[in-house]
XYZ file of C-alpha atoms in Angstrom:
461
model
C -0.003 0.027 -0.002
C 1.487 3.361 -1.057
C 2.012 6.248 1.341
C -0.397 8.403 -0.656
C -3.169 5.794 -0.349
C -2.568 5.474 3.407
C -2.739 9.233 3.748
C -6.024 9.381 1.874
C -7.485 6.582 4.032
C -6.485 8.419 7.183
C -8.415 11.474 5.944
C -11.450 9.345 5.203
C -11.275 7.784 8.661
C -11.016 11.182 10.375
C -13.959 12.445 8.354
C -16.056 9.374 9.118
C -15.398 9.647 12.887
C -16.249 13.340 12.808
C -19.481 12.723 10.879
C -20.909 9.994 13.101
C -19.743 11.172 16.524
C -19.517 14.490 18.337
C -15.736 14.627 17.846
C -14.682 17.526 15.594
C -13.348 16.082 12.315
C -11.177 19.182 11.820
C -9.395 18.557 15.136
C -8.754 14.932 14.153
C -7.537 16.021 10.722
C -5.146 18.567 12.200
C -3.583 15.986 14.523
C -3.488 13.430 11.695
C -1.736 15.932 9.440
C 1.154 16.123 11.915
C 1.201 12.333 12.387
C 1.061 11.407 8.702
C 3.213 14.313 7.577
C 6.059 13.760 10.039
C 5.993 9.952 10.495
C 5.099 8.791 6.982
C 6.031 11.623 4.622
C 9.176 12.764 6.425
C 7.989 16.377 6.645
C 9.043 18.703 9.436
C 6.535 20.084 11.893
C 7.208 23.530 10.411
C 6.228 22.260 6.960
C 2.940 20.834 8.297
C 2.181 24.067 10.128
C 2.803 25.912 6.864
C -0.208 24.081 5.350
C -2.606 25.805 7.749
C -4.956 27.936 5.576
C -4.309 31.298 7.215
C -6.173 33.116 4.423
C -9.232 30.911 4.825
C -9.050 31.289 8.632
C -9.177 35.067 8.351
C -12.089 34.874 5.903
C -14.064 32.696 8.296
C -13.226 34.701 11.411
C -13.681 38.095 9.761
C -16.925 37.287 7.960
C -18.556 35.419 10.877
C -17.568 38.139 13.346
C -18.886 40.909 11.102
C -22.190 39.197 10.507
C -22.548 38.181 14.114
C -22.480 41.934 14.804
C -24.971 42.530 11.985
C -27.299 39.959 13.525
C -26.891 41.172 17.085
C -27.508 44.896 16.396
C -30.682 44.133 14.465
C -29.432 45.101 10.983
C -30.444 41.664 9.653
C -33.963 42.272 10.928
C -34.005 45.662 9.174
C -32.902 44.151 5.839
C -35.382 41.315 6.198
C -38.119 43.857 6.889
C -37.282 45.853 3.757
C -37.050 42.755 1.616
C -40.320 41.463 3.060
C -42.104 44.639 2.142
C -40.625 44.476 -1.373
C -41.809 40.885 -1.838
C -45.235 41.591 -0.347
C -47.292 38.445 -0.406
C -45.343 36.989 -3.335
C -43.416 34.303 -1.483
C -41.773 32.987 -4.621
C -39.996 36.319 -5.099
C -37.917 35.759 -1.968
C -35.639 32.969 -3.288
C -35.575 34.603 -6.725
C -34.373 37.899 -5.270
C -31.715 36.194 -3.114
C -30.444 34.149 -6.073
C -30.214 37.170 -8.372
C -28.587 39.335 -5.678
C -25.873 36.766 -4.935
C -25.309 36.069 -8.670
C -25.012 39.813 -9.383
C -22.388 40.267 -6.580
C -20.363 37.300 -7.823
C -20.650 38.378 -11.477
C -19.368 41.822 -10.497
C -16.239 40.186 -9.078
C -17.071 39.456 -5.489
C -15.334 36.313 -4.291
C -18.085 33.782 -3.694
C -17.556 33.671 0.102
C -17.964 37.452 0.211
C -21.189 37.297 -1.782
C -22.537 34.517 0.386
C -21.420 36.264 3.589
C -23.400 39.354 2.538
C -26.591 37.637 1.372
C -26.898 34.505 3.556
C -27.753 36.127 6.880
C -30.488 38.205 5.228
C -31.756 35.391 3.048
C -32.034 32.831 5.819
C -33.751 35.263 8.175
C -36.139 36.322 5.443
C -36.822 32.708 4.515
C -37.845 31.971 8.079
C -40.295 34.850 8.069
C -41.951 33.450 4.958
C -42.009 29.882 6.152
C -39.258 28.813 3.726
C -36.793 26.142 4.773
C -33.497 27.756 5.714
C -31.765 24.872 3.979
C -33.645 25.641 0.758
C -32.732 29.303 1.008
C -29.110 28.466 1.749
C -28.842 26.212 -1.285
C -30.404 28.849 -3.530
C -27.931 31.461 -2.269
C -24.897 29.227 -2.849
C -26.140 28.386 -6.359
C -26.566 32.094 -7.010
C -22.948 32.681 -6.017
C -21.814 29.797 -8.231
C -23.943 31.122 -11.114
C -21.914 34.341 -11.193
C -18.622 32.795 -10.103
C -17.277 32.182 -13.594
C -17.660 35.661 -14.921
C -14.358 36.962 -16.381
C -13.772 39.249 -13.379
C -14.459 36.712 -10.634
C -11.446 34.774 -9.171
C -13.031 31.462 -10.250
C -13.633 32.820 -13.738
C -10.058 34.104 -13.971
C -8.682 30.602 -13.271
C -11.117 28.937 -15.654
C -10.281 31.462 -18.399
C -6.600 30.687 -17.955
C -7.472 27.068 -18.753
C -9.329 28.256 -21.857
C -6.295 30.306 -22.876
C -4.016 27.263 -22.381
C -6.338 25.213 -24.591
C -6.450 27.910 -27.273
C -10.092 28.785 -26.683
C -9.882 32.258 -25.053
C -12.823 33.453 -27.170
C -15.208 31.125 -25.334
C -15.065 33.074 -22.067
C -18.685 34.249 -22.262
C -19.915 30.769 -23.170
C -18.278 29.369 -20.060
C -19.974 32.032 -17.916
C -23.357 31.535 -19.570
C -23.274 27.711 -19.262
C -22.306 27.875 -15.578
C -24.988 30.480 -14.885
C -27.738 28.510 -16.578
C -26.773 25.215 -14.944
C -26.709 26.725 -11.471
C -30.035 28.502 -12.048
C -31.678 25.204 -12.928
C -30.028 23.500 -9.966
C -31.259 26.271 -7.647
C -34.856 25.680 -8.807
C -34.532 21.970 -8.312
C -33.056 22.378 -4.847
C -35.701 24.829 -3.772
C -38.648 22.825 -5.046
C -37.306 19.522 -3.709
C -36.454 20.703 -0.214
C -39.653 22.711 0.132
C -41.790 19.759 -0.991
C -40.142 17.381 1.445
C -40.438 19.954 4.255
C -44.171 20.398 3.601
C -44.725 16.627 3.564
C -42.950 16.325 6.919
C -45.008 19.140 8.323
C -48.197 17.489 7.203
C -47.187 14.203 8.803
C -46.273 15.956 12.039
C -49.646 17.712 12.136
C -51.386 14.403 11.510
C -49.471 12.816 14.413
C -50.386 15.699 16.668
C -54.038 15.414 15.683
C -53.873 11.691 16.586
C -52.411 12.614 19.980
C -48.890 11.686 19.011
C -45.877 13.153 20.704
C -43.552 15.234 18.555
C -40.859 17.757 19.242
C -40.957 20.962 17.208
C -38.095 23.369 16.816
C -38.298 26.806 15.252
C -35.306 26.592 12.973
C -36.802 27.291 9.614
C -36.361 23.701 8.470
C -32.611 23.846 8.564
C -32.159 20.499 10.233
C -32.078 18.276 7.182
C -32.754 18.240 3.472
C -36.246 17.141 4.372
C -36.686 19.842 6.903
C -37.783 16.872 9.029
C -35.837 14.391 11.050
C -32.180 13.905 11.600
C -30.746 11.108 13.681
C -28.267 12.225 16.247
C -25.207 10.320 17.382
C -27.409 8.058 19.441
C -29.761 7.419 16.527
C -32.698 9.287 18.015
C -34.828 11.147 15.478
C -36.098 14.658 16.124
C -38.793 16.118 13.889
C -38.031 19.667 12.845
C -40.661 21.861 11.275
C -40.642 25.285 9.711
C -42.838 27.214 12.094
C -41.835 30.801 12.609
C -44.133 32.732 14.917
C -45.667 34.855 12.195
C -45.983 32.098 9.632
C -48.287 29.125 9.222
C -46.890 26.742 6.603
C -50.001 24.608 6.508
C -52.451 27.447 6.183
C -50.178 29.653 4.073
C -51.221 32.787 5.914
C -48.875 35.512 7.093
C -49.416 38.711 9.081
C -48.040 42.061 8.036
C -44.340 42.495 8.711
C -43.505 44.093 12.029
C -41.783 47.426 11.466
C -38.035 47.550 12.262
C -36.532 50.941 12.973
C -33.587 52.203 10.900
C -31.443 53.324 13.829
C -28.143 55.200 13.284
C -26.119 52.104 14.245
C -28.007 49.948 11.797
C -27.494 52.490 9.023
C -23.740 52.563 9.823
C -23.730 48.760 9.704
C -25.325 48.857 6.259
C -22.589 51.308 5.196
C -20.089 48.796 6.526
C -21.624 45.991 4.424
C -21.531 48.222 1.329
C -17.936 49.076 2.145
C -17.120 45.349 2.296
C -18.449 44.992 -1.264
C -16.400 47.936 -2.508
C -13.237 46.923 -0.692
C -13.343 43.361 -2.008
C -14.626 43.894 -5.555
C -13.247 47.310 -6.540
C -10.101 47.550 -4.456
C -9.342 43.845 -4.358
C -8.807 43.705 -0.592
C -8.917 40.270 1.021
C -12.416 39.363 2.241
C -11.174 38.343 5.674
C -9.104 41.462 6.248
C -11.858 43.771 5.013
C -14.418 42.038 7.260
C -12.156 42.323 10.302
C -11.539 46.024 9.655
C -15.237 46.781 9.346
C -16.087 44.603 12.361
C -13.462 46.484 14.444
C -14.930 49.829 13.418
C -18.446 48.728 14.413
C -17.183 47.434 17.767
C -15.465 50.771 18.447
C -18.737 52.546 17.701
C -20.710 50.177 19.921
C -18.501 48.020 22.179
C -21.518 46.268 23.704
C -21.763 43.985 20.676
C -18.214 42.618 21.048
C -18.761 39.950 23.718
C -21.964 38.440 22.300
C -20.598 38.594 18.784
C -17.348 36.739 19.629
C -19.224 34.194 21.740
C -21.746 33.475 18.944
C -19.086 32.827 16.314
C -19.126 29.192 15.070
C -15.671 28.217 16.394
C -16.323 24.510 15.982
C -17.103 25.079 12.307
C -13.930 27.138 11.928
C -11.792 24.377 13.460
C -13.557 21.811 11.271
C -12.908 23.638 8.006
C -9.360 24.750 8.683
C -8.378 21.322 10.026
C -9.589 19.448 6.937
C -7.968 22.010 4.605
C -4.684 21.722 6.565
C -4.688 17.986 5.956
C -5.420 18.422 2.250
C -2.526 20.861 2.085
C -0.296 18.248 3.687
C -1.440 15.740 1.041
C -0.448 18.200 -1.681
C 2.912 18.896 -0.010
C 3.790 15.169 0.212
C 2.873 14.741 -3.482
C -0.278 12.623 -3.020
C -2.365 14.980 -5.155
C 0.328 15.038 -7.857
C 0.214 11.250 -8.068
C -3.503 11.512 -8.532
C -3.069 14.017 -11.370
C -0.431 11.893 -13.104
C -2.752 8.879 -12.892
C -5.521 10.821 -14.626
C -3.184 12.127 -17.318
C -1.931 8.631 -18.009
C -5.325 7.162 -18.880
C -4.935 7.868 -22.616
C -8.687 8.351 -23.237
C -9.354 12.123 -22.976
C -13.105 11.763 -22.554
C -12.708 9.282 -19.698
C -9.971 11.500 -18.240
C -12.346 14.447 -18.278
C -14.972 12.393 -16.370
C -12.434 11.289 -13.724
C -11.033 14.787 -13.440
C -14.566 16.096 -12.869
C -15.069 13.650 -10.003
C -11.642 14.384 -8.555
C -12.181 18.155 -8.443
C -15.637 17.623 -6.954
C -14.350 15.447 -4.162
C -11.288 17.574 -3.386
C -13.167 20.856 -3.616
C -15.735 19.612 -1.113
C -12.986 19.542 1.502
C -10.702 22.332 0.296
C -10.602 25.588 -1.592
C -12.250 25.559 -4.974
C -9.742 28.135 -6.124
C -6.870 25.929 -5.025
C -8.410 22.873 -6.594
C -8.811 24.601 -9.961
C -5.229 25.760 -9.747
C -3.949 22.259 -8.973
C -5.953 20.521 -11.705
C -5.223 23.141 -14.394
C -2.190 21.408 -15.961
C -4.134 18.165 -16.343
C -7.147 19.993 -17.870
C -4.967 21.671 -20.478
C -3.916 18.363 -21.995
C -7.475 16.991 -21.900
C -9.104 20.091 -23.385
C -6.656 20.229 -26.317
C -7.843 16.838 -27.619
C -9.308 17.618 -31.113
C -12.168 15.211 -30.465
C -13.423 17.353 -27.576
C -14.495 20.957 -27.256
C -12.239 22.972 -24.868
C -15.123 24.985 -23.431
C -17.111 21.808 -22.871
C -14.327 20.145 -20.902
C -13.535 23.262 -18.848
C -17.230 23.931 -18.153
C -17.600 20.401 -16.801
C -14.547 20.872 -14.555
C -15.711 24.356 -13.443
C -19.238 23.215 -12.471
C -18.019 19.988 -10.779
C -15.490 21.933 -8.664
C -17.944 24.656 -7.546
C -21.249 22.827 -7.133
C -19.917 21.130 -3.997
C -19.176 24.488 -2.316
C -22.281 23.853 -0.199
C -20.166 21.284 1.687
C -19.709 22.345 5.326
C -15.977 21.778 4.875
C -15.775 24.471 2.220
C -15.808 28.217 2.885
C -19.256 28.752 1.375
C -20.818 25.895 3.358
C -19.173 27.064 6.501
C -20.604 30.548 6.011
C -24.050 29.016 5.621
C -23.526 27.183 8.908
C -22.426 30.463 10.501
C -25.649 32.104 9.298
C -27.852 29.393 10.752
C -28.993 29.347 14.373
C -26.155 28.140 16.685
C -28.383 25.473 18.232
C -28.920 23.933 14.797
C -25.287 23.939 13.734
C -24.816 20.171 13.879
C -28.073 19.380 12.082
C -27.295 22.020 9.422
C -23.840 20.418 9.019
C -25.327 17.040 8.263
C -27.943 18.465 5.876
C -25.297 20.338 3.842
C -23.056 17.266 3.903
C -25.826 15.084 2.467
C -26.519 17.557 -0.301
C -22.772 17.851 -1.109
C -22.496 14.029 -1.303
C -25.438 13.980 -3.698
C -23.778 16.657 -5.858
C -20.518 14.694 -5.921
C -22.336 11.559 -7.023
C -24.582 13.073 -9.722
C -23.284 16.361 -11.126
C -19.866 15.367 -12.527
C -21.471 12.559 -14.572
C -24.263 14.847 -15.758
C -22.040 17.720 -16.848
C -19.579 15.347 -18.452
C -22.352 13.848 -20.543
C -23.833 17.230 -21.517
C -20.700 19.274 -22.104
C -18.053 16.650 -23.003
C -19.844 13.708 -24.592
C -22.512 15.763 -26.401
C -19.897 18.375 -27.171
C -22.062 21.330 -26.203
C -20.080 24.497 -26.848
């Protein structure tokens, strides 16, 4: 058994333990990175420490701190109130508006975590007011970010266009963006309809049990617990039914009272200015999302120091440890050459179409645990050789790779998924984690094959 295979199996084991117990998988992965890196790969402790994703850590800390403040000082309530008035009684407009807003931010150049960090807290809060599953809203928001992520000015789009340039197809930049946008728009509709339908069915069953005198536990979490919005088994295997039942919403009856007015206080207006500044700093000036978020959060704390303690305490530290630990281990795998071996194995297949399919699955799996940007950068040399095959269309191959690598960003081990977890209620963090994980696994299993067939085999492009 090769060292690379052992290293991959250790990661799988750490992830499995973390998924089915209360032990943090990120903590296990961090410890395993030192064990595997130093004992098997001959790396120094300094080299392993160097794989810690400092940039990702600052993004998570900065964004979650900023939007903890936004939530605590009532700015989220203000935005939700405005959006609710705009939507009126047209419930369907809520996910559409959130999708388009996130897609517009990403298309304008906002790094997808920044777009999600801005929209997710508002979208999830607004979804709860309208009786929409927070999981459904979260998936729509991530798909919106992915829809705009491959515009020529977005970091994802920049990397993908470099692949097009390497394959001699630089003129297909807009096609790549349009294909990715359309695919994610369709996926957002499917995700929303599917999750909402399952949630309503669970709600109906729960009401039926209550009418029969059954005993059921109801939590007001907007349906974030699972893809069904229903039951999730905990570590002990006990199921807990979770319904979407915000105070002002009746899912069964479909009635909703007028939105309660939220005052636009000076602090909330300043917070909105801070959010707008985050967009400008990250998209126009190119400042790191994490640094910009920390700067704005610090300014808001100086203006109102009372938010500091509750904001820091409400940050999802377990999620931050989880994400950074897994990414540290993946970085160690890359440092020891395990990922390079994987790339060489793909390149040596000989059949470019089959290589494109395997590459799509590889980027989907790796990106679910690591940075999509990093994954695209690592796989780029392999994609060049595949895309240049005269029997295939370069834009088709690269579109398949692009979608496969980004569609799994909903994974709780990725930045986008972690930000969704941070936007959910703290008490529902573990259930939200499992729901996002299940969806990411489904995406890994289905999407690479689908996009390979449409864009590579059918040669769309």
